[in-house]
Amino acid sequence: MAILCTFALSSALSVGLSIRSASRAQHHAAVLQIAARQRTLAERYVGEVVIAREGGRSDPASVAADLTRSAGVLLDGGAAPSVNGDDDGIAVPGQKGALARRQLAQAQRLVRDLTATGSAMLSHEPLARVQITAGERLPANPRLRMRVLAALTSNVSLNAARTIANADDRNISSLINLQIVLGVGSLLLSLLLGWALIRTAHRQTAHFRSLVSSSTDLVIVFGLGGCRYVSGSVSRMTGRTEQELLAEGVFDVVHEDDRDIVRAASTTGEPRELVFRISDASGASRQLEAHVSDLRAERQIRGIVFNARDITERLQLEQELTRQAFHDGLTALPNRALFRDRLDHALTRARRAGESLAVLLVDLDGFKQVNDSLGHDAGDALLQEVAGRFDSLVRTSDTVARFGGDEFAVLLEDADEHQAVRSADRLLAGLGEPITVAGRELVLGASIGIVTASGGSESAEALIRDADIAMYAAKEAGRGHHKLFQHEMARELGELLGIEHELRLALERGEFSLHYQPLIDLLSSEVVGVEALLRWTSPSRGNVPPSRFIAIAERTGLIVELGAFALREACTQAVRWRDQLSVAEPPVTWVNVSAKQLSAGGFLGTTRRILKETGLPPERLGIEITESALVEPGIAGDRARAELEALHRDGVRIAIDDFGTGFSSLGQLRHFPIDVIKIDQSFVQGAQNDSKDATITSNLISLAHALNVVAVAEGIESGAQLHALRQFGCDHAQGYLFARPQPADEVGKLLARSSIDVDGSASATA
């Protein structure tokens, strides 16, 4: 009986030990399976966030919940969520091993960091606000950070699973040894239970191999004699069978430059992290990131394990993001950030070597007109052609960058002022060659600012600023100029910006007004028109002459807004005079229009709108332009002339102001629809004493009559000048002899009389 009891007890103990061994093996497999699912959930969450960020349909919140729940189950126990909806949930108890719990707690923190980063990306919050709890050093790029966190989550979970599996294996070994000690009497039963245990272990091992073979990770195990095992994913990627890859075969697909380091890691287990290249089935190179584990002491493996992932697409994405961050998307040239970085390094080298360098800032002339008239596609094509030309005109050691719009920058290393000026000349000459865009040949100009540094304490930002100031000075000099930076340019720019600011405030505060000067018919003495003249009364500067602020308004672009104000005010006043004087046809009101105002575009629409809103007939409005506006080259000039011709067809009159001082040709005058030629006062005032001025004035009047237009003499101040102009047959005149520019009320009184005693004025000043 005692023997039977002992045998029964031994049998019971053996059965109990076998059951516990099987349970630990099942626990081993379950943990591995949950860890594998953890990897799948992490990768899926990254993909869901990216799709949602790009506007696609996805549910990152649901995946995040499953991922968080799965991490908690691994640590504290419970039922893990399914992944694909058709697999069963897996239940495991909480982990008790200190090392495994630390690893799983870290995995849980990584999941928390991953989902927090994903939430920040979806809500467009800066990553700086995301509190990192796992203590890992992470990249600043949101997508890259999520991929790194997903990879870390997977690796830490699998490492924890391996720790648990190792503990289970040790427990199983101890239990088997204890079974042998139970005695010979229970040998048969122990063998039977051992067989059952081995069968269970084989099933779990087969399940583990199934998980490894279906994973996207590449697993390679090295031992004595080379490669002992490769996962199916390695065979699928390389297009070779497992037998072809075993032993030394796996090294045939490793890039020849990486074979030595891979071979060293396969024999020593170092380094623990490794990036190497292999050839895929098509012969293309793929980048692998491998975690190397030295498991030669592990009885189940006894080898060095490479757990690798294909990171080719991730590296390509990183390279593309870097390229986009530092290069212009249209021209592929370096952008401002990369130019600034290269300039910083060039300054450091120049200081060390005692050399000089130069920065050129280039602004294209007329690019806006190309965009407005031919469209943005044509403008983009033009910028690409200009970028190519600039890049071909500098040395390979120099840098050409696009700052945005039509602004380019050039960095010339080891170059002095003379070399910088020659480079600027080459750039301008390169632009002088016609460029064909949208079926049209265009010739561009540019304004170039040049600044040099000779190894002093100059900063990159200061050099770019000074080059910009010099470029502004070049634009002031006209198309196709370059200027070297001078310190007085900064002072002039400061003054210019100050007046520009005051001009803007003056428009808002209503500090501008119009004075009017009459035009007199020299035969009838009637007032046939008034010229509107802009006046600025500044609280700080007093009465500012037009010669002081008109040029600045043109430089800064304020002339468009200022000109529109003058046009509206003049038209409104003309209608007011018409109503006050009760006349059907009041004198023509003449308004000066700048060439800059015309070239900016939109003048036709502005004028038509103002005429409609004020109710002034087009025939009662006159536009005075200079010869420079008439001969403006390029697309802007063509558009300006077309708009003036359209206004003339509407009935608006056109006058050429300051005639004789410009460069218009007779052909242009003959074909352009003008009504009046206003002879510049420099000829008129010299006509009484200088025979050359008298001849020029007489010929200009004759030219006007030959063109069948009215001749108007400007700036008449004496009776002698009036007498000479009458002798020459001049039609109309204006000047201080008849009336100075006056406010609208005073001119209204003059218009009420409808005429001026021309001869009385002449005798009074004779």
PDB file of C-alpha atoms in Angstrom, residues 360-363 446-450 467 470-472 474-475 480-484:
ATOM      1  CA  LEU A 360      24.893  89.237 -54.866  1.00  0.00           C
ATOM      2  CA  LEU A 361      21.148  89.768 -54.498  1.00  0.00           C
ATOM      3  CA  VAL A 362      19.310  89.711 -57.836  1.00  0.00           C
ATOM      4  CA  ASP A 363      15.771  90.982 -58.456  1.00  0.00           C
ATOM      5  CA  ALA A 446      17.631  92.652 -63.368  1.00  0.00           C
ATOM      6  CA  SER A 447      18.759  94.830 -60.498  1.00  0.00           C
ATOM      7  CA  ILE A 448      21.737  93.441 -58.572  1.00  0.00           C
ATOM      8  CA  GLY A 449      23.001  94.487 -55.162  1.00  0.00           C
ATOM      9  CA  ILE A 450      26.588  93.550 -54.297  1.00  0.00           C
ATOM     10  CA  ALA A 467      23.036  93.322 -50.417  1.00  0.00           C
ATOM     11  CA  ALA A 470      22.379  97.805 -52.605  1.00  0.00           C
ATOM     12  CA  MET A 471      19.863  96.022 -54.817  1.00  0.00           C
ATOM     13  CA  TYR A 472      17.280  98.648 -53.951  1.00  0.00           C
ATOM     14  CA  ALA A 474      20.333  99.479 -58.268  1.00  0.00           C
ATOM     15  CA  LYS A 475      16.590  99.451 -58.937  1.00  0.00           C
ATOM     16  CA  GLY A 480      19.854  96.382 -65.816  1.00  0.00           C
ATOM     17  CA  HIS A 481      22.039  98.022 -63.160  1.00  0.00           C
ATOM     18  CA  HIS A 482      24.152  96.725 -60.303  1.00  0.00           C
ATOM     19  CA  LYS A 483      25.382  98.624 -57.266  1.00  0.00           C
ATOM     20  CA  LEU A 484      28.064  97.988 -54.668  1.00  0.00           C
TER      21      LEU A 484
END
